[in-house]
Coordinates of C-alpha atoms in Angstrom, one line a residue:
M1 CA 0.0 0.0 0.0
N2 CA 1.1 3.6 -0.6
I3 CA 1.0 6.2 2.1
K4 CA -2.4 7.4 1.3
E5 CA -3.8 3.9 1.3
L6 CA -2.1 3.2 4.7
L7 CA -3.7 6.3 6.2
K8 CA -7.1 5.3 5.0
A9 CA -6.8 1.6 5.8
S10 CA -5.8 2.3 9.4
R11 CA -8.0 5.4 9.9
F12 CA -5.0 7.6 10.8
K13 CA -5.4 11.3 11.3
M14 CA -2.2 13.3 11.4
I15 CA -2.5 16.5 13.5
A16 CA 0.2 19.1 13.4
L17 CA 0.4 21.6 16.2
D18 CA 2.2 24.4 14.5
D19 CA 4.3 26.9 16.5
D20 CA 4.3 29.4 13.7
P21 CA 1.8 30.2 10.9
T22 CA 4.3 29.3 8.2
G23 CA 4.1 25.5 8.7
I24 CA 1.5 25.0 6.0
Q25 CA 4.1 26.0 3.5
T26 CA 4.3 22.5 1.9
V27 CA 0.7 21.3 2.0
H28 CA -2.7 22.0 0.4
G29 CA -6.3 21.0 0.8
C30 CA -6.3 20.6 4.5
L31 CA -7.9 22.8 7.2
L32 CA -6.0 25.2 9.3
L33 CA -7.5 26.0 12.8
T34 CA -6.5 29.0 14.8
D35 CA -9.1 28.3 17.4
W36 CA -9.6 24.8 18.9
S37 CA -13.1 25.2 20.0
E38 CA -15.1 21.9 20.1
E39 CA -17.0 22.9 17.0
N40 CA -13.8 23.6 15.0
V41 CA -12.0 20.5 16.1
Q42 CA -15.0 18.3 15.2
R43 CA -15.2 20.0 11.8
A44 CA -11.5 19.1 11.3
F45 CA -12.1 15.4 12.3
Q46 CA -15.1 15.3 9.9
D47 CA -13.1 16.7 7.0
E48 CA -12.1 14.5 4.1
A49 CA -8.4 15.3 4.5
D50 CA -6.4 12.8 6.5
F51 CA -4.6 15.6 8.4
F52 CA -5.1 19.1 9.7
Y53 CA -3.1 21.9 11.3
V54 CA -3.7 23.6 14.6
L55 CA -1.9 27.0 14.8
T56 CA -0.7 27.4 18.4
N57 CA 1.9 30.1 17.5
T58 CA 3.9 29.1 20.6
R59 CA 7.2 30.2 19.1
A60 CA 6.1 33.8 19.8
M61 CA 5.3 32.9 23.5
T62 CA 7.2 32.4 26.7
A63 CA 7.9 28.9 27.8
A64 CA 5.1 28.9 30.4
Q65 CA 2.6 30.2 27.8
A66 CA 3.8 27.7 25.2
S67 CA 3.2 24.8 27.7
E68 CA -0.2 26.1 28.6
V69 CA -1.4 26.6 25.0
T70 CA 0.0 23.2 23.8
R71 CA -1.8 21.4 26.7
S72 CA -5.0 23.2 25.9
A73 CA -4.9 22.2 22.2
M74 CA -4.0 18.6 23.0
Q75 CA -6.8 18.3 25.5
A76 CA -9.3 19.7 23.0
I77 CA -8.2 17.3 20.3
L78 CA -8.1 14.2 22.4
K79 CA -11.5 15.0 23.8
A80 CA -13.0 15.5 20.4
N81 CA -11.5 12.3 19.1
Q82 CA -13.5 10.3 21.6
D83 CA -16.5 10.7 19.2
F84 CA -14.4 9.6 16.1
N85 CA -11.8 7.1 17.4
Y86 CA -9.2 8.0 14.8
R87 CA -5.7 6.6 15.1
L88 CA -3.7 9.7 15.9
I89 CA -0.3 10.8 14.9
F90 CA 0.9 14.0 16.6
V91 CA 3.4 16.4 15.0
S92 CA 5.0 19.3 16.8
R93 CA 5.7 21.4 13.6
S94 CA 8.5 23.9 14.2
D95 CA 11.4 25.7 12.6
S96 CA 13.9 24.1 10.2
T97 CA 16.6 26.2 11.7
L98 CA 16.0 24.6 15.1
R99 CA 14.4 27.6 16.9
G100 CA 11.5 27.0 19.2
H101 CA 10.4 25.5 22.5
F102 CA 12.1 22.1 22.3
P103 CA 11.7 19.7 24.0
L104 CA 9.1 21.5 26.0
E105 CA 6.3 21.1 23.5
T106 CA 6.8 17.4 22.8
N107 CA 7.1 16.8 26.5
V108 CA 3.7 18.3 27.0
M109 CA 2.2 16.3 24.2
H110 CA 3.6 13.1 25.8
E111 CA 2.2 14.2 29.2
C112 CA -1.3 14.8 27.7
L113 CA -1.3 11.3 26.1
E114 CA -0.3 9.8 29.4
A115 CA -2.9 11.7 31.3
C116 CA -5.6 10.4 29.0
G117 CA -4.4 6.8 29.3
I118 CA -3.4 6.7 25.6
D119 CA -0.7 4.2 24.8
R120 CA 2.2 6.0 23.1
L121 CA 5.7 5.4 21.7
P122 CA 7.9 6.6 24.6
L123 CA 10.2 8.6 22.4
T124 CA 10.2 11.7 20.2
I125 CA 11.0 11.4 16.4
F126 CA 13.0 14.5 15.4
A127 CA 13.1 15.3 11.7
P128 CA 13.9 19.0 11.0
A129 CA 14.7 18.7 7.3
F130 CA 12.9 21.1 5.0
I131 CA 13.8 20.0 1.6
E132 CA 12.1 22.8 -0.4
V133 CA 14.5 25.4 1.0
G134 CA 17.6 23.4 1.5
R135 CA 17.5 22.6 5.2
L136 CA 19.1 19.1 5.2
S137 CA 20.0 16.5 7.8
I138 CA 23.0 14.5 6.6
D139 CA 24.8 11.9 8.8
G140 CA 23.2 13.3 11.9
V141 CA 24.2 16.9 11.2
H142 CA 21.7 19.6 10.2
Y143 CA 22.7 22.0 7.4
L144 CA 21.4 25.1 5.6
K145 CA 22.1 24.9 1.9
D146 CA 23.3 28.2 0.3
G147 CA 24.0 27.8 -3.4
D148 CA 26.4 24.9 -3.6
K149 CA 27.5 25.3 0.0
L150 CA 26.2 23.3 3.0
I151 CA 26.5 25.5 6.1
P152 CA 26.0 23.8 9.6
V153 CA 23.0 25.6 11.1
N154 CA 25.0 26.5 14.2
E155 CA 27.1 28.8 12.0
T156 CA 24.1 30.8 10.7
E157 CA 22.3 33.8 12.1
F158 CA 19.5 31.6 13.3
A159 CA 21.7 29.9 15.9
R160 CA 22.2 33.4 17.4
D161 CA 18.5 34.0 17.8
N162 CA 17.7 36.4 20.7
V163 CA 15.3 33.8 22.3
F164 CA 16.3 30.4 21.0
A165 CA 20.1 30.5 20.6
Y166 CA 22.0 27.2 20.3
H167 CA 25.5 26.0 19.5
H168 CA 25.3 22.7 17.7
A169 CA 24.3 21.4 14.3
N170 CA 25.0 17.8 15.2
L171 CA 21.4 16.8 16.2
Q172 CA 22.5 14.5 19.1
D173 CA 24.6 17.4 20.5
Y174 CA 21.7 19.8 19.9
I175 CA 19.3 17.6 21.9
A176 CA 21.9 17.3 24.7
E177 CA 22.2 21.1 24.8
K178 CA 18.5 21.6 24.9
L179 CA 18.1 19.0 27.7
G180 CA 20.7 20.9 29.8
G181 CA 22.9 17.9 30.4
K182 CA 20.1 15.4 31.3
A183 CA 20.8 11.9 30.1
F184 CA 18.8 10.6 27.1
A185 CA 18.7 7.7 24.7
Y186 CA 19.4 8.4 21.0
E187 CA 19.2 6.6 17.7
R188 CA 19.4 7.8 14.1
F189 CA 17.4 6.5 11.1
R190 CA 19.8 6.7 8.1
K191 CA 19.2 7.1 4.4
G192 CA 17.9 3.9 2.8
E193 CA 17.0 2.1 6.0
K194 CA 13.8 0.1 6.2
L195 CA 11.1 -1.0 8.5
E196 CA 13.3 -3.6 10.3
N197 CA 15.8 -0.9 11.1
L198 CA 13.0 1.3 12.5
K199 CA 11.7 -1.6 14.7
T200 CA 15.3 -2.1 16.0
Y201 CA 15.7 1.6 16.9
I202 CA 12.3 1.8 18.7
E203 CA 13.0 -1.4 20.7
A204 CA 16.3 0.1 21.8
L205 CA 14.8 3.4 22.8
Q206 CA 11.4 2.5 24.3
N207 CA 12.6 1.7 27.9
N208 CA 15.0 4.7 28.1
E209 CA 13.0 7.9 28.3
P210 CA 13.7 10.6 27.4
A211 CA 14.5 9.1 24.0
F212 CA 15.0 10.6 20.6
L213 CA 15.2 9.2 17.1
T214 CA 16.5 11.6 14.4
V215 CA 15.9 11.2 10.7
D216 CA 18.6 11.8 8.1
A217 CA 17.1 13.4 5.0
D218 CA 18.3 15.4 2.1
T219 CA 15.6 14.5 -0.4
Y220 CA 11.9 13.8 -0.4
D221 CA 12.6 10.2 -1.2
D222 CA 14.3 9.9 2.2
L223 CA 11.3 11.4 4.0
E224 CA 8.8 9.4 2.1
N225 CA 10.7 6.2 2.8
F226 CA 10.7 7.1 6.5
A227 CA 7.0 8.0 6.5
D228 CA 6.2 4.7 4.8
C229 CA 8.2 2.8 7.4
L230 CA 6.6 4.7 10.3
L231 CA 3.1 4.2 9.1
Q232 CA 3.7 0.5 8.5
Y233 CA 5.1 0.2 12.0
L234 CA 2.2 2.2 13.6
S235 CA -0.4 0.2 11.7
Q236 CA 0.9 -2.9 13.5
D237 CA 1.8 -1.4 16.8
E238 CA -1.3 0.6 17.7
R239 CA 0.6 3.2 19.8
V240 CA 0.5 7.0 19.2
A241 CA 3.7 8.6 17.8
V242 CA 4.9 12.1 18.7
L243 CA 7.2 13.9 16.2
R244 CA 9.1 17.1 16.1
T245 CA 9.5 18.2 12.5
S246 CA 9.9 21.0 10.1
S247 CA 7.5 21.4 7.2
S248 CA 8.6 18.5 4.9
L249 CA 7.9 15.4 6.8
P250 CA 4.2 16.3 7.5
K251 CA 3.8 16.5 3.7
A252 CA 5.4 13.1 3.3
L253 CA 3.2 11.6 6.0
S254 CA 0.0 13.2 4.5
G255 CA 0.3 11.3 1.2
I256 CA -0.9 14.3 -0.8
E257 CA 0.1 14.8 -4.4
N258 CA 2.5 17.5 -5.5
K259 CA 0.7 20.7 -6.6
D260 CA 1.9 23.4 -9.0
L261 CA 2.5 26.8 -7.5
L262 CA -0.6 28.9 -7.4
S263 CA -1.2 31.2 -10.4
K264 CA -2.5 34.8 -10.3
D265 CA -5.9 33.6 -11.6
E266 CA -6.2 31.1 -8.8
L267 CA -5.2 33.7 -6.2
I268 CA -7.1 36.8 -7.3
Q269 CA -10.6 36.0 -8.5
G270 CA -12.8 38.7 -10.1
E271 CA -12.0 42.4 -10.3
N272 CA -10.6 44.5 -7.4
L273 CA -10.4 48.2 -7.6
H274 CA -7.6 48.4 -5.0
Q275 CA -4.0 47.5 -4.9
G276 CA -2.5 44.8 -2.7
L277 CA -0.7 45.4 0.6
F278 CA 2.6 44.0 2.0
I279 CA 3.3 44.1 5.7
V280 CA 6.9 43.2 6.7
G281 CA 7.7 42.5 10.4
S282 CA 10.5 40.0 10.3
H283 CA 14.0 41.3 11.0
V284 CA 16.2 38.4 9.9
K285 CA 19.0 39.2 7.4
K286 CA 17.2 37.4 4.6
T287 CA 14.0 39.4 5.0
T288 CA 16.0 42.7 4.9
A289 CA 17.7 41.7 1.7
Q290 CA 14.3 40.7 0.2
L291 CA 12.7 43.9 1.3
E292 CA 15.4 46.0 -0.4
K293 CA 14.8 44.1 -3.7
L294 CA 11.0 44.6 -3.4
L295 CA 11.3 48.3 -2.8
Q296 CA 13.2 48.6 -6.1
C297 CA 10.2 47.4 -8.1
P298 CA 8.2 49.9 -10.1
Q299 CA 4.7 50.5 -8.7
V300 CA 5.8 49.8 -5.1
Q301 CA 5.9 52.4 -2.4
G302 CA 7.8 51.7 0.8
I303 CA 6.5 53.1 4.1
E304 CA 8.9 52.7 7.1
L305 CA 7.6 52.6 10.7
S306 CA 10.0 53.5 13.5
I307 CA 9.9 51.3 16.6
E308 CA 9.9 54.5 18.8
D309 CA 6.8 55.8 17.0
I310 CA 5.0 52.5 17.4
L311 CA 5.8 52.4 21.1
Y312 CA 5.2 56.0 22.1
R313 CA 3.3 57.8 19.3
S314 CA 1.0 55.1 17.9
D315 CA -2.1 57.3 17.4
E316 CA -0.3 60.0 15.5
L317 CA 1.6 57.3 13.5
W318 CA -1.7 55.7 12.5
E319 CA -3.2 58.9 11.2
K320 CA -0.1 59.6 9.1
L321 CA 0.0 56.0 7.9
Q322 CA -3.7 55.8 6.9
A323 CA -3.3 58.9 4.7
E324 CA -0.2 57.4 3.0
L325 CA -2.0 54.1 2.4
I326 CA -5.0 55.8 0.8
A327 CA -2.8 58.0 -1.3
C328 CA -0.7 55.0 -2.5
D329 CA -3.8 53.1 -3.4
A330 CA -5.3 56.0 -5.3
A331 CA -2.0 56.4 -7.3
G332 CA -2.0 52.8 -8.3
L333 CA 1.0 52.0 -6.1
T334 CA 1.3 48.9 -3.9
P335 CA 2.3 50.0 -0.3
V336 CA 4.9 48.0 1.5
V337 CA 4.7 48.8 5.2
Y338 CA 7.8 47.7 7.2
T339 CA 9.4 48.2 10.5
A340 CA 12.8 49.9 10.8
R341 CA 15.5 47.4 10.3
K342 CA 17.6 48.2 13.3
E343 CA 17.0 45.6 16.0
V344 CA 16.3 46.8 19.5
R345 CA 18.5 44.9 22.0
L346 CA 17.0 44.0 25.4
D347 CA 18.4 42.2 28.4
N348 CA 16.2 39.1 28.5
A349 CA 13.9 36.9 26.4
D350 CA 10.6 38.0 28.1
E351 CA 11.4 41.6 27.4
R352 CA 12.2 40.9 23.8
Q353 CA 9.0 38.9 23.4
A354 CA 7.0 41.8 24.9
L355 CA 8.5 44.3 22.5
G356 CA 7.9 42.1 19.6
Q357 CA 4.2 41.7 20.6
K358 CA 3.7 45.5 20.9
V359 CA 5.1 46.0 17.4
S360 CA 3.0 43.1 16.1
D361 CA -0.1 44.7 17.7
F362 CA 0.4 47.8 15.7
L363 CA 0.8 46.0 12.5
V364 CA -2.3 44.0 13.2
S365 CA -4.2 47.3 13.8
I366 CA -3.3 48.4 10.3
V367 CA -5.4 45.5 8.9
A368 CA -8.1 45.9 11.4
R369 CA -8.6 49.6 10.6
L370 CA -7.8 49.6 6.9
P371 CA -10.5 51.6 5.2
Y372 CA -10.6 49.5 2.0
Q373 CA -10.2 45.8 1.1
P374 CA -6.9 45.2 -0.7
A375 CA -6.6 42.9 -3.7
Y376 CA -4.4 40.6 -1.6
L377 CA -2.4 40.8 1.6
V378 CA 1.1 39.5 2.1
A379 CA 2.5 39.3 5.6
K380 CA 6.2 38.7 6.1
G381 CA 7.4 37.0 9.3
G382 CA 6.0 34.5 11.8
I383 CA 4.7 36.7 14.6
T384 CA 3.3 39.3 12.1
S385 CA 1.5 36.8 9.9
H386 CA 0.0 35.0 12.9
D387 CA -1.4 38.0 14.6
I388 CA -2.8 39.5 11.3
L389 CA -4.4 36.1 10.6
T390 CA -6.1 35.7 14.0
H391 CA -6.6 39.3 15.1
G392 CA -6.5 41.5 12.0
L393 CA -8.5 39.2 9.7
N394 CA -10.3 37.3 12.5
I395 CA -9.8 33.9 10.9
K396 CA -10.8 30.9 13.1
L397 CA -10.7 28.1 10.4
A398 CA -9.5 28.2 6.8
R399 CA -8.6 26.0 3.9
V400 CA -5.0 25.9 2.7
M401 CA -4.9 26.7 -1.0
G402 CA -1.3 25.9 -1.7
Q403 CA 1.9 27.9 -2.3
I404 CA 2.6 31.0 -4.4
L405 CA 6.3 30.3 -4.2
S406 CA 8.1 27.3 -2.8
G407 CA 7.7 27.4 0.9
V408 CA 5.3 30.4 0.8
P409 CA 1.7 29.3 1.7
C410 CA -1.6 31.0 0.9
I411 CA -5.1 30.7 2.4
R412 CA -8.3 32.3 1.3
T413 CA -10.5 33.9 4.0
D414 CA -14.2 32.9 4.4
N415 CA -17.3 35.1 4.8
S416 CA -16.7 35.5 8.6
A417 CA -13.3 37.2 8.2
R418 CA -12.6 40.9 8.3
F419 CA -12.2 40.8 4.5
A420 CA -14.1 38.0 2.8
H421 CA -12.4 35.8 0.1
L422 CA -9.1 37.7 0.5
P423 CA -6.0 35.8 -0.7
Y424 CA -3.7 35.9 2.4
I425 CA -0.1 35.0 1.8
I426 CA 2.0 34.0 4.7
F427 CA 5.7 34.7 3.8
P428 CA 8.1 33.1 6.3
G429 CA 11.0 35.3 7.5
N430 CA 13.7 32.8 6.6
V431 CA 12.5 31.4 3.2
G432 CA 13.5 32.3 -0.3
N433 CA 16.3 34.2 -2.0
E434 CA 16.9 37.9 -2.3
S435 CA 14.4 38.3 -5.1
S436 CA 11.5 36.2 -3.6
L437 CA 9.4 39.1 -2.3
A438 CA 9.8 40.9 -5.6
E439 CA 8.8 37.7 -7.4
A440 CA 5.7 37.4 -5.4
F441 CA 4.8 41.0 -6.2
E442 CA 5.3 40.5 -9.9
K443 CA 3.1 37.4 -9.8
L444 CA 0.3 39.3 -8.0
K445 CA 0.3 42.7 -9.7

């Protein structure tokens, strides 16, 4: 049986708890929940797709908040499944550059399964490869591919993240660092290995919690091979698996077909008298380079927001910004609203999270108060795109359309959103090359 047939035959439902809104960047056709009310979770279980995503957005939260939110989502899902009795596979979908609350979130997932008396594999499968954008796990080491070069991720800017810094690209050493010296069991599933190898690793790990199985992958063939082995194992074993992944393994586990990148006609349906709108909140080096290229495009108007104005003069800033947006739109220009590129340095992670939230709140207010419906909306960066999704556009549940560029997902809002039937493009901060934002604009204009 192929993966799709295995999912159907064993009544599997894969559920990805996503710590950032960009995790749907490889999939299509499934539901995305930003609210795990009983009604929404039941709709997701009733949906024809064999998988769905729950956007927890925990990467933008403190550790305590992340734990609470993950537990809340898990409890809602497990309670709803009592009416459906699906075989569940839980994915903690996170960053391909190893940033996020790890192993906190997978620990909470295991705890929730234990509390409900659900038999589980007492280990976490760790597969951070993101094939589409060159995040590759080779011989137990995780790399970022840049042109022809493979750069260990601990040598990139992402390893120096203000909140989630780390020092190792070797995944066993990375796990050791994140466990703070606590002993753990470890095995590695290598390229080309089969079901018998997986059984051997699980048997070696299952009496030695905490335990981790990493997955080598530098192609989709590697991930599809592992997905096939895992589903075969689970179909015989009956226990629930918990995985920590980036965006590629969930696609392999879902069994969906590849889909072409979305065309302009698929994205923008019917006439719209207004221009689109870009909102750029991410501050990583790649985003800044992409922003510079976008601002060079004809028919684009950049509008820079200072952090000081957002923090201390937000009312005056909004009045000025609103006038600029209306003037741009009337002139046939696409406004690109972005925060000043200079990063504000603060002493601790909680202060940095709080500052980021204040900036995000202002960016959200732009969408909430915008006096016209744009032809489309592009949000750049994880915190920005999440808060616009949930608070600016008021989306509780949506269908994933696909991708406009590799790794760049799009959803369409429903009638209950702030702007109905709006193409909303979620552009990850660390995806694409220097021209990617400009390419998205050229495709949409």
